Coordinates of C-alpha atoms in Angstrom, one line a residue:
Chain A
M244 CA -35.4 28.3 -3.8
E245 CA -34.8 25.2 -5.8
L246 CA -33.8 22.0 -4.0
V247 CA -30.0 21.5 -3.9
D248 CA -28.8 19.3 -6.6
P249 CA -27.8 15.8 -5.1
T250 CA -24.5 16.1 -6.8
I251 CA -23.7 19.2 -4.8
T252 CA -24.7 17.4 -1.6
N253 CA -22.3 14.5 -2.6
L254 CA -19.6 17.0 -3.3
I255 CA -20.0 18.4 0.2
I256 CA -19.8 14.9 1.6
F257 CA -16.7 14.2 -0.6
V258 CA -14.8 17.2 0.6
L259 CA -15.6 16.7 4.2
A260 CA -14.7 13.0 4.0
I261 CA -11.3 13.9 2.5
Y262 CA -10.8 16.3 5.4
V263 CA -11.6 13.6 7.9
G264 CA -9.4 11.0 6.1
Y265 CA -6.5 13.5 6.0
H266 CA -6.6 14.0 9.8
V267 CA -7.3 10.4 10.7
V268 CA -4.5 9.0 8.5
W269 CA -1.8 11.4 9.8
N270 CA -2.5 10.0 13.2
V271 CA -1.7 6.5 12.1
T272 CA 1.6 5.3 13.6
P273 CA 4.2 4.7 10.9
A274 CA 4.7 1.2 12.3
L275 CA 1.2 0.3 11.1
H276 CA 1.4 1.7 7.6
T277 CA 1.3 -1.7 6.0
P278 CA -1.8 -2.8 7.9
L279 CA -3.3 0.6 7.0
M280 CA -2.8 -0.1 3.4
A281 CA -4.4 -3.6 3.7
V282 CA -7.4 -2.3 5.6
T283 CA -7.9 0.6 3.1
N284 CA -7.9 -2.1 0.4
A285 CA -10.7 -3.8 2.3
I286 CA -12.6 -0.5 2.8
S287 CA -12.4 0.4 -0.9
A288 CA -14.0 -2.9 -1.6
I289 CA -17.2 -1.1 -0.5
V290 CA -17.8 -0.9 -4.2
I291 CA -19.3 -4.3 -3.6
V292 CA -22.5 -2.4 -2.8
G293 CA -22.7 -1.1 -6.3
A294 CA -21.6 -4.5 -7.6
M295 CA -24.4 -6.3 -5.7
L296 CA -27.0 -4.0 -7.1
A297 CA -25.7 -4.6 -10.6
A298 CA -25.6 -8.4 -10.1
A299 CA -29.1 -8.6 -8.6
L300 CA -31.1 -6.0 -10.3
T301 CA -29.8 -5.9 -13.9
E302 CA -31.6 -7.9 -16.6
T303 CA -29.4 -7.7 -19.7
E304 CA -26.6 -10.2 -20.1
L305 CA -24.0 -7.6 -20.1
G306 CA -25.2 -5.9 -16.9
K307 CA -25.5 -9.2 -15.1
T308 CA -22.1 -10.5 -16.2
M309 CA -20.4 -7.3 -15.2
G310 CA -22.2 -7.2 -11.9
V311 CA -21.4 -10.8 -10.9
L312 CA -17.7 -10.4 -11.9
A313 CA -17.5 -7.1 -9.9
V314 CA -19.1 -8.8 -6.9
A315 CA -16.4 -11.6 -7.1
L316 CA -13.5 -9.1 -7.5
A317 CA -14.7 -6.9 -4.6
S318 CA -15.3 -9.8 -2.3
V319 CA -11.7 -10.9 -2.8
N320 CA -10.8 -7.6 -1.2
V321 CA -13.4 -7.7 1.5
F322 CA -12.3 -11.0 2.8
G323 CA -8.6 -10.8 1.8
G324 CA -8.2 -7.3 3.1
F325 CA -9.7 -7.6 6.5
L326 CA -8.3 -11.1 7.2
V327 CA -4.7 -10.2 6.2
T328 CA -5.0 -7.0 8.3
R329 CA -6.1 -9.1 11.3
R330 CA -3.3 -11.5 10.7
M331 CA -0.7 -8.7 10.7
L332 CA -2.2 -7.0 13.7
E333 CA -2.1 -10.3 15.7
M334 CA 1.6 -10.3 15.1
F335 CA 1.9 -6.9 16.7
R336 CA 0.0 -8.3 19.7
K337 CA 1.9 -11.5 20.6
K338 CA 4.6 -9.5 22.4
E339 CA 2.5 -7.7 24.8
P340 CA 2.3 -10.4 27.5
K341 CA 6.1 -10.7 27.4
K342 CA 6.6 -7.0 27.7
T343 CA 4.4 -6.8 30.8
E344 CA 6.2 -9.7 32.4
G345 CA 9.6 -8.2 31.7
S346 CA 8.9 -4.7 33.0
Chain B
M272 CA -35.2 4.4 2.0
S273 CA -34.1 6.7 4.8
L274 CA -33.2 3.7 7.0
V275 CA -30.9 2.4 4.3
V276 CA -29.1 5.7 4.1
L277 CA -28.8 5.9 7.9
L278 CA -27.4 2.4 8.0
Y279 CA -24.9 3.4 5.3
L280 CA -24.0 6.4 7.4
F281 CA -23.4 4.1 10.4
A282 CA -21.1 1.9 8.2
S283 CA -19.2 4.9 7.1
V284 CA -18.5 5.9 10.7
C285 CA -17.3 2.4 11.3
F286 CA -14.8 2.8 8.5
I287 CA -13.5 6.0 10.0
Q288 CA -13.1 4.2 13.3
A289 CA -11.2 1.4 11.6
L290 CA -8.6 3.9 10.4
K291 CA -8.5 5.8 13.7
G292 CA -7.8 2.5 15.5
L293 CA -4.5 2.2 13.7
S294 CA -3.0 5.1 15.6
H295 CA -1.7 2.5 18.1
P296 CA -1.1 -1.2 18.0
T297 CA -3.3 -1.9 21.0
S298 CA -6.3 -0.2 19.6
S299 CA -5.7 -1.4 16.0
R300 CA -7.4 -4.8 16.3
R301 CA -10.6 -3.2 17.6
G302 CA -10.3 -0.8 14.7
N303 CA -10.1 -3.7 12.2
L304 CA -13.2 -5.2 13.9
F305 CA -15.0 -1.9 13.3
G306 CA -14.1 -2.1 9.7
M307 CA -15.5 -5.6 9.4
V308 CA -18.7 -4.6 11.2
G309 CA -19.1 -1.6 8.9
M310 CA -18.7 -3.8 5.8
A311 CA -21.2 -6.4 7.2
I312 CA -23.7 -3.7 7.8
A313 CA -23.2 -2.2 4.4
V314 CA -23.7 -5.6 2.7
V315 CA -26.7 -6.7 4.8
T316 CA -28.3 -3.3 4.2
T317 CA -27.8 -3.7 0.5
I318 CA -29.4 -7.1 0.5
G319 CA -32.4 -5.5 2.2
L320 CA -32.4 -2.8 -0.4
I321 CA -32.3 -5.3 -3.2
F322 CA -35.4 -7.0 -1.8
M323 CA -37.1 -3.7 -1.4
L324 CA -36.5 -2.5 -5.0
R325 CA -37.3 -5.8 -6.6
P326 CA -39.6 -7.9 -4.3
D327 CA -40.4 -10.4 -7.1
G328 CA -37.1 -11.2 -8.8
A329 CA -34.7 -10.5 -5.9
A330 CA -34.2 -14.1 -4.8
T331 CA -32.7 -15.2 -8.2
G332 CA -30.7 -12.0 -8.3
M333 CA -29.3 -12.8 -4.8
L334 CA -28.1 -16.2 -6.0
W335 CA -25.8 -14.4 -8.4
V336 CA -24.5 -12.2 -5.7
I337 CA -23.9 -15.2 -3.3
G338 CA -22.1 -17.0 -6.1
G339 CA -19.8 -14.1 -6.7
V340 CA -19.1 -13.6 -3.0
A341 CA -18.4 -17.3 -2.5
V342 CA -15.9 -17.4 -5.3
G343 CA -14.2 -14.1 -4.5
G344 CA -14.4 -14.5 -0.8
T345 CA -12.8 -17.9 -0.8
L346 CA -10.0 -16.7 -3.0
G347 CA -9.4 -13.7 -0.8
A348 CA -9.5 -15.7 2.5
V349 CA -7.1 -18.3 1.2
M350 CA -4.7 -15.6 0.0
A351 CA -4.9 -13.7 3.2
N352 CA -4.0 -16.8 5.2
R353 CA -1.2 -18.1 3.0
V354 CA 0.6 -15.0 1.9
E355 CA 4.1 -14.5 3.3
M356 CA 4.8 -11.2 5.0
T357 CA 7.6 -10.5 2.6
K358 CA 5.1 -10.8 -0.2
M359 CA 2.7 -8.2 1.3
P360 CA 3.4 -5.5 -1.3
E361 CA 2.4 -7.9 -4.1
L362 CA -0.8 -8.9 -2.3
V363 CA -1.7 -5.2 -1.8
A364 CA -0.9 -4.4 -5.5
F365 CA -3.1 -7.4 -6.5
M366 CA -5.9 -6.2 -4.4
H367 CA -5.7 -2.7 -5.8
S368 CA -6.1 -4.2 -9.3
M369 CA -9.2 -6.0 -8.1
I370 CA -10.8 -2.7 -6.9
G371 CA -9.9 -1.0 -10.2
L372 CA -11.4 -3.7 -12.3
A373 CA -14.5 -4.0 -10.1
A374 CA -15.1 -0.2 -10.5
V375 CA -14.8 -0.6 -14.3
F376 CA -17.3 -3.4 -14.4
I377 CA -19.8 -1.5 -12.2
A378 CA -19.4 1.5 -14.5
I379 CA -20.1 -0.7 -17.6
A380 CA -23.2 -2.3 -15.9
T381 CA -24.4 1.2 -15.0
V382 CA -24.1 2.5 -18.6
A383 CA -25.9 -0.7 -19.8
E384 CA -28.8 -0.4 -17.4
P385 CA -28.9 2.8 -15.4
W386 CA -32.5 2.1 -14.4
A387 CA -31.5 -1.0 -12.5
F388 CA -29.7 1.4 -10.0
G389 CA -32.7 3.7 -9.7
L390 CA -30.8 6.5 -11.5
V391 CA -33.5 7.0 -14.2
A392 CA -36.8 5.7 -15.4
R393 CA -36.5 2.7 -17.7
D394 CA -34.9 3.5 -21.1
Q395 CA -34.3 7.1 -20.2
P396 CA -30.8 8.5 -20.9
I397 CA -28.4 9.0 -18.0
P398 CA -28.3 12.6 -16.7
I399 CA -25.2 14.5 -17.9
G400 CA -23.8 14.8 -14.3
N401 CA -23.8 11.0 -13.8
R402 CA -22.2 10.4 -17.1
V403 CA -19.3 12.7 -16.1
E404 CA -19.0 10.7 -12.8
L405 CA -19.2 7.4 -14.6
F406 CA -16.5 8.4 -16.9
I407 CA -14.2 9.5 -14.1
G408 CA -14.9 6.3 -12.0
A409 CA -14.3 4.1 -15.1
F410 CA -11.1 5.6 -16.3
V411 CA -9.5 5.9 -12.8
G412 CA -10.5 2.3 -12.2
A413 CA -9.0 1.1 -15.5
I414 CA -5.7 3.0 -14.8
T415 CA -5.7 1.5 -11.3
F416 CA -6.2 -2.0 -12.7
S417 CA -3.5 -2.1 -15.4
G418 CA -1.1 0.0 -13.3
S419 CA -1.4 -2.4 -10.4
V420 CA -0.8 -5.4 -12.6
I421 CA 2.5 -3.9 -13.7
A422 CA 3.4 -2.9 -10.2
F423 CA 2.6 -6.5 -9.1
G424 CA 4.9 -7.9 -11.7
K425 CA 7.7 -5.5 -10.8
L426 CA 7.3 -6.3 -7.1
A427 CA 7.2 -10.1 -7.7
G428 CA 10.3 -9.7 -9.8
K429 CA 10.2 -13.3 -11.0
Y430 CA 8.6 -12.9 -14.4
K431 CA 10.7 -12.8 -17.6
F432 CA 8.3 -10.4 -19.3
R433 CA 10.2 -7.2 -19.8
L434 CA 7.5 -4.8 -18.5
F435 CA 7.4 -6.8 -15.2
Q436 CA 11.1 -6.3 -14.5
G437 CA 12.4 -3.9 -11.9
A438 CA 14.5 -1.8 -14.2
P439 CA 12.6 1.3 -15.6
F440 CA 11.3 0.8 -19.1
L441 CA 12.1 4.0 -21.0
F442 CA 11.8 5.0 -24.6
K443 CA 11.9 8.3 -26.5
G444 CA 8.8 10.4 -26.5
Q445 CA 7.3 8.5 -23.6
H446 CA 5.9 11.4 -21.8
L447 CA 4.6 12.9 -25.1
L448 CA 2.9 9.6 -25.9
N449 CA 1.3 9.6 -22.5
L450 CA 0.1 13.1 -22.9
V451 CA -1.4 12.4 -26.4
L452 CA -3.1 9.2 -25.1
G453 CA -4.4 11.1 -22.1
I454 CA -5.9 13.8 -24.2
A455 CA -7.4 11.3 -26.6
M456 CA -8.9 9.5 -23.6
L457 CA -10.4 12.7 -22.3
G458 CA -11.7 13.4 -25.8
F459 CA -13.5 10.1 -26.0
G460 CA -14.8 10.7 -22.4
V461 CA -16.3 14.0 -23.5
A462 CA -17.8 12.3 -26.5
F463 CA -19.4 9.7 -24.2
I464 CA -20.7 12.4 -21.9
V465 CA -22.3 14.2 -24.8
T466 CA -23.7 11.2 -26.7
Q467 CA -23.9 8.3 -24.1
D468 CA -22.7 6.0 -26.9
W469 CA -20.9 2.7 -26.3
M470 CA -18.2 3.4 -28.9
P471 CA -16.5 6.3 -27.1
F472 CA -16.9 4.5 -23.8
W473 CA -15.1 1.4 -24.9
A474 CA -12.4 3.5 -26.6
M475 CA -11.9 5.6 -23.5
L476 CA -11.6 2.4 -21.4
A477 CA -9.1 0.8 -23.7
L478 CA -6.9 4.0 -23.7
A479 CA -7.2 4.1 -19.9
F480 CA -5.9 0.5 -19.6
V481 CA -3.0 1.3 -21.9
L482 CA -2.2 4.5 -20.0
G483 CA -2.1 2.6 -16.7
V484 CA 0.6 0.4 -18.1
L485 CA 2.5 3.3 -19.6
I486 CA 2.5 5.3 -16.4
I487 CA 4.0 2.6 -14.3
I488 CA 6.6 1.0 -16.6
P489 CA 9.2 3.9 -16.4
I490 CA 9.3 3.7 -12.6
G491 CA 12.1 1.6 -11.1
G492 CA 11.5 -1.4 -8.9
A493 CA 12.8 0.3 -5.7
D494 CA 10.4 3.2 -6.1
M495 CA 7.5 0.8 -5.8
P496 CA 6.6 1.9 -2.2
V497 CA 5.5 5.2 -3.7
V498 CA 3.7 3.5 -6.6
V499 CA 1.8 1.1 -4.4
S500 CA 0.7 4.0 -2.2
M501 CA -0.3 6.0 -5.2
L502 CA -2.4 3.1 -6.6
N503 CA -3.9 2.7 -3.2
S504 CA -5.0 6.3 -3.5
Y505 CA -6.4 5.8 -7.0
S506 CA -8.4 2.8 -6.0
G507 CA -10.1 5.0 -3.4
W508 CA -10.8 7.7 -5.9
A509 CA -12.3 5.1 -8.3
A510 CA -14.6 3.9 -5.5
A511 CA -15.6 7.5 -4.8
G512 CA -16.3 8.1 -8.5
I513 CA -18.6 5.1 -8.6
G514 CA -20.3 6.5 -5.4
F515 CA -21.0 9.8 -7.2
S516 CA -22.5 8.2 -10.2
L517 CA -24.8 5.9 -8.1
Y518 CA -25.7 8.7 -5.6
N519 CA -24.3 6.6 -2.8
S520 CA -22.7 8.7 -0.1
M521 CA -21.2 5.7 1.8
L522 CA -19.1 4.9 -1.3
I523 CA -18.0 8.5 -1.5
I524 CA -16.9 8.6 2.1
A525 CA -15.1 5.2 2.1
G526 CA -13.5 6.1 -1.2
S527 CA -12.3 9.5 0.0
L528 CA -10.8 8.0 3.1
V529 CA -8.9 5.5 1.1
G530 CA -7.9 8.1 -1.5
S531 CA -6.5 10.5 1.1
S532 CA -4.8 7.7 3.0
G533 CA -2.9 6.6 -0.2
A534 CA -2.0 10.2 -1.0
I535 CA -0.6 10.8 2.4
L536 CA 1.4 7.5 2.3
S537 CA 2.9 8.5 -1.1
Y538 CA 3.8 11.9 0.3
I539 CA 5.5 10.3 3.3
M540 CA 7.5 7.9 1.1
C541 CA 8.6 10.7 -1.2
R542 CA 9.7 12.8 1.7
A543 CA 11.7 9.9 3.1
M544 CA 13.6 9.7 -0.2
N545 CA 13.8 13.5 -0.5
R546 CA 12.3 13.3 -4.0
S547 CA 9.3 15.1 -5.4
F548 CA 6.3 13.1 -6.4
F549 CA 6.7 14.1 -10.0
N550 CA 10.3 13.0 -10.0
V551 CA 9.2 9.5 -8.9
I552 CA 6.3 9.4 -11.4
L553 CA 8.4 10.6 -14.3
G554 CA 10.6 7.6 -13.5
G555 CA 14.0 6.5 -14.7
F556 CA 15.6 6.7 -11.3
G557 CA 17.8 3.8 -10.3
Q558 CA 19.3 3.0 -13.7
D559 CA 23.0 2.4 -14.0
G560 CA 24.8 5.7 -14.8
G561 CA 25.8 6.4 -11.2
T562 CA 27.1 2.9 -10.5
A563 CA 30.1 3.2 -12.8
V564 CA 31.4 6.3 -11.0
A565 CA 31.0 4.6 -7.7
S566 CA 32.9 1.4 -7.9
T567 CA 35.9 2.3 -9.9
E568 CA 38.5 2.3 -7.2
Q569 CA 39.0 -0.4 -4.6
R570 CA 39.2 1.1 -1.1
A571 CA 40.3 -0.7 2.0
V572 CA 37.7 -1.6 4.5
K573 CA 38.1 -3.2 7.8
S574 CA 36.4 -6.6 7.9
G575 CA 35.8 -8.9 10.7
S576 CA 34.3 -12.2 11.6
A577 CA 31.2 -13.2 13.5
D578 CA 33.3 -13.9 16.6
D579 CA 34.6 -10.3 16.5
V580 CA 31.1 -9.0 16.3
A581 CA 29.9 -11.2 19.2
F582 CA 32.8 -9.8 21.3
M583 CA 32.0 -6.2 20.4
L584 CA 28.3 -6.7 21.1
S585 CA 28.8 -8.4 24.4
N586 CA 30.9 -5.6 25.6
A587 CA 28.5 -2.8 24.6
D588 CA 25.9 -1.2 26.8
S589 CA 23.6 -0.1 24.1
V590 CA 23.1 -1.5 20.6
I591 CA 20.9 -0.2 17.8
I592 CA 20.1 -2.6 14.9
V593 CA 19.3 -1.0 11.5
P594 CA 17.4 -3.6 9.4
G595 CA 17.1 -3.2 5.7
Y596 CA 15.2 -5.1 3.0
G597 CA 18.3 -7.3 2.6
L598 CA 17.6 -8.7 6.0
A599 CA 14.1 -9.8 5.0
V600 CA 15.4 -11.3 1.7
A601 CA 17.8 -13.4 3.7
R602 CA 15.0 -14.4 6.1
A603 CA 17.2 -13.4 9.0
Q604 CA 14.6 -11.7 11.2
H605 CA 14.2 -14.6 13.6
A606 CA 18.0 -15.0 14.0
V607 CA 18.2 -11.3 14.7
K608 CA 15.5 -11.5 17.3
E609 CA 17.3 -14.3 19.0
M610 CA 20.5 -12.3 19.0
A611 CA 18.8 -9.3 20.5
H612 CA 17.3 -11.6 23.1
K613 CA 20.6 -13.0 24.2
L614 CA 22.1 -9.5 24.4
Q615 CA 19.1 -8.2 26.4
A616 CA 19.6 -11.1 28.8
K617 CA 23.0 -9.7 29.5
G618 CA 21.4 -6.4 30.3
I619 CA 22.4 -4.7 27.1
S620 CA 19.8 -2.3 25.6
V621 CA 18.9 -3.3 22.1
R622 CA 16.6 -1.3 19.8
Y623 CA 15.8 -1.3 16.2
A624 CA 15.8 1.8 14.0
I625 CA 13.6 1.8 11.0
H626 CA 13.9 4.1 8.1
P627 CA 10.5 5.0 6.4
V628 CA 11.6 3.4 3.1
A629 CA 13.1 0.2 4.6
G630 CA 11.2 -2.6 2.9
R631 CA 9.1 -2.6 -0.2
M632 CA 6.1 -0.7 1.1
P633 CA 5.3 1.8 3.9
G634 CA 5.7 0.1 7.3
H635 CA 6.8 -3.2 5.7
M636 CA 9.9 -3.6 7.9
N637 CA 7.8 -3.2 11.1
V638 CA 5.5 -6.0 10.0
L639 CA 8.5 -8.2 9.1
L640 CA 9.9 -7.6 12.6
A641 CA 6.6 -8.1 14.2
E642 CA 6.3 -11.4 12.4
A643 CA 9.6 -12.5 14.1
E644 CA 8.0 -11.5 17.4
V645 CA 10.2 -8.5 18.0
P646 CA 8.2 -6.4 20.6
Y647 CA 7.0 -3.2 18.9
D648 CA 8.2 -1.0 21.7
Q649 CA 11.8 -1.9 20.9
V650 CA 11.3 -0.7 17.3
A651 CA 11.8 3.0 16.8
E652 CA 11.0 5.3 13.9
M653 CA 13.8 7.4 12.4
E654 CA 12.8 10.7 14.0
D655 CA 12.5 9.2 17.4
I656 CA 15.8 7.4 17.5
N657 CA 18.1 9.6 15.4
S658 CA 19.3 11.7 18.3
D659 CA 20.3 8.6 20.2
F660 CA 22.9 7.3 17.8
G661 CA 25.6 9.5 19.3
Q662 CA 25.3 7.8 22.7
T663 CA 25.2 4.3 21.3
D664 CA 28.1 1.9 21.6
V665 CA 27.4 -0.3 18.6
V666 CA 25.2 0.1 15.6
M667 CA 24.6 -2.9 13.5
V668 CA 23.5 -2.3 10.0
L669 CA 21.9 -5.4 8.4
G670 CA 21.2 -5.4 4.7
A671 CA 20.7 -1.6 4.5
N672 CA 22.8 0.8 2.6
D673 CA 21.5 4.1 1.2
V674 CA 19.4 4.8 4.3
V675 CA 22.6 5.1 6.4
N676 CA 24.8 6.7 3.8
P677 CA 26.3 10.0 5.1
A678 CA 26.6 11.1 1.5
A679 CA 23.0 12.4 2.0
L680 CA 24.6 15.2 4.1
V681 CA 27.0 16.2 1.3
K682 CA 25.8 18.8 -1.2
G683 CA 25.8 17.6 -4.8
T684 CA 25.5 13.8 -4.3
A685 CA 22.5 12.0 -5.8
I686 CA 20.8 11.5 -2.4
Y687 CA 21.7 14.9 -0.9
G688 CA 19.0 15.9 1.5
M689 CA 17.5 12.5 2.0
P690 CA 16.8 11.9 5.7
I691 CA 19.1 9.2 6.9
L692 CA 19.6 7.2 10.1
D693 CA 22.7 8.7 11.7
A694 CA 24.5 5.4 12.2
Y695 CA 27.8 7.1 11.5
K696 CA 27.5 9.0 14.9
A697 CA 27.8 5.8 16.9
R698 CA 31.0 4.7 18.6
T699 CA 31.3 1.6 16.5
V700 CA 29.5 0.5 13.5
I701 CA 29.1 -3.1 12.2
V702 CA 27.9 -3.5 8.7
N703 CA 26.7 -6.8 7.3
K704 CA 26.5 -7.0 3.5
R705 CA 26.9 -9.7 1.0
S706 CA 29.5 -7.8 -1.0
M707 CA 30.7 -4.2 -1.6
A708 CA 28.1 -3.6 -4.3
A709 CA 26.6 -0.1 -4.3
G710 CA 23.0 0.5 -3.1
Y711 CA 20.0 1.4 -5.1
A712 CA 21.1 5.0 -5.6
G713 CA 24.4 3.7 -7.1
L714 CA 26.5 5.5 -4.6
D715 CA 29.5 4.5 -2.6
N716 CA 28.9 4.6 1.1
E717 CA 31.4 6.5 3.2
L718 CA 30.2 4.8 6.3
F719 CA 31.9 1.5 5.2
Y720 CA 35.3 3.1 5.1
M721 CA 35.3 4.8 8.5
D722 CA 37.8 3.8 11.1
K723 CA 35.2 2.7 13.5
T724 CA 33.3 0.6 11.0
M725 CA 33.8 -3.1 10.7
M726 CA 32.4 -5.0 7.7
V727 CA 31.1 -8.5 8.0
F728 CA 30.6 -10.1 4.6
G729 CA 28.2 -12.9 4.1
D730 CA 24.5 -13.9 4.0
A731 CA 22.7 -12.0 6.8
K732 CA 21.1 -15.1 8.2
K733 CA 24.2 -17.1 8.4
V734 CA 26.3 -14.3 9.9
V735 CA 23.7 -13.5 12.5
E736 CA 23.3 -17.2 13.4
D737 CA 27.1 -17.4 13.8
I738 CA 27.0 -14.4 16.1
V739 CA 24.3 -15.9 18.2
K740 CA 26.5 -19.0 18.7
A741 CA 29.5 -16.9 19.5
I742 CA 27.8 -14.9 22.1
E743 CA 27.4 -17.9 24.3

C-alpha cells in the first residue's frame, strides 16, 4: 500500500476539527458571544506561524515584504484579540464578590 | 521535526480549551489564558523551527519577524486597551480584515518562494494540490479583507463614502454581476492551478477583493451582526486554507474552530431574526418601503413622566428591563444599573432580558451591561426569561422596538415568526423611546398602544436619571 497522501491526512484533521468546533461552540453561553468572537479573532491569527516562516526564510524581496507585512497584521490580532477578550471577561468578573456578599 | 508537530498539537488543544472555557463566565478567563499560552507555544516553536531550517541566516530573518511583531503588537495592544465597548463590532470587523489580508500576503509569499516553506526543492513547481489550497486560502482571505473593510465602514457609520453607509447599496443586475465575477475568479484560479503563473494569480486576487466589496454592500446596517459573524467564519476558513497549503495541521485545526464558530454565530443571529441566511446575504432588507405604511395615521398613546415611572416601579414586586441598542447609544447603562440597584434595595426583583440580536453583534448587549457592572446572573437570555413575563409587574423597554413587537405573532407581517421577548404579557409596560419613529423593520408596534403601556419620551439616559432621582 502506498503511504497516505498528506493532503488526505490534513482533510481528516480538518473534518474532525470542524466537528470539535461545532460542539464546543454550541456550549458557549450566549452572554459570552462577543468575547467568543474576539478570542476567535486572536486564534485565527495563528496564521502568524506561516507569516513568520515567510518573513524569516524567504530571500526574494517580494517574499520578504509579504512575510513581514503578514507578521505585522497577524500580531495586531494576536495582541489585540487576546487583550480585548481579557478586558471584556474582567468586566464579567467584577460582580462576583458583590453577588456572594449579597446572597 | 516530530517535536515541532507535537508542540503544535499541544497549542491546538490549548485553543480548543480557550473556546471551551467560554461556556461559563467563571471559567472563561482561564480559557483565555489557555489561548494565550497556546499562541505563545506556537510562536516559540516556530522560532525554533526557523533556526532549525536555516541555522545560518535565521538571526537576520528573526529581526524582520521581531520588527513586524513589535509594530503590529503595539498597535493591537493599544487598540485593545482603548476601544469603547460600544465600538466592539468595529474592532472585530477590523481584526477580521487583518487576518484576511495576512492570509493573502502569506499566499503570495508562498507562490513566490515555495521552497522557503519546505514545500518543494528549490526552483521546483508547487504540487497541484498545494496550488488548489493556495488559491482557496488566497481568495477567501481577499474576500474577508475587503468585505470586512466595508462592514467596518457600515458599523462605524461616520464616513460620508456611500459604500460605508448603513443603507443597502443596490443596483440592477447586482447578483448577476457577482455571479459573473465569481465565475471569472474561479476561471483565473483554475488557470493558476494549471500553469502556476503570476498573471492569473493577481487577476484572481483582484477579482476576489472586488467581490468582497460587492457581497457586503447590499446588506443593511442593522444586519451587520450576521455579516460580522459570517466574516468571522471566513477568516477561519482562510487560515485553514493556508494551513492546508503549508501542511500545517495546527493552522487547519485553529482555522476550522474559528470557521465553525463564526458559522454557528451567523446561524444563531439569523434564527433570532427568523430570516434565512440567504435572505440576509442577498440583502436589501431594512430599506424604506415598509415605513410609509406604518406611520400614516397618528394613534393615541398614553405617555407619562419620569415621576410616574418611579411610582410604578417602586410599587412593583418584580421588574424586567429590556435593553436595546438605543440604550447603549444614549450611554444610559450606568444610570440603568443605578436604578436597578435602588429598586433592589427596596426588595424588588430586577432582571434584564436580552434578545439575541440586541446590540450590533452577538452578545454585544451582555458586554455593555457587564461594563456597567450589572451582575451577569441578573441578565437572562430570551428563552430563559420569556415564560416569566406573565408574572411580572412592570416591564421596562429601553431603546428596543422590534424585539418586543407582538406583530411577530401575527401572520403576514414583515417580522412574522421572529422570536420576541413577550413584554406584552406583563401587567404594565413602560416604554422609553426618543420618538414614535418605527423600528428597523419599519413596522408600527402594537405594544405602544396597549392600555397597560405607558410611553416615556426622551433621551434614555436623561429619563433614567430622572427616574433614579424620583425613586428617592
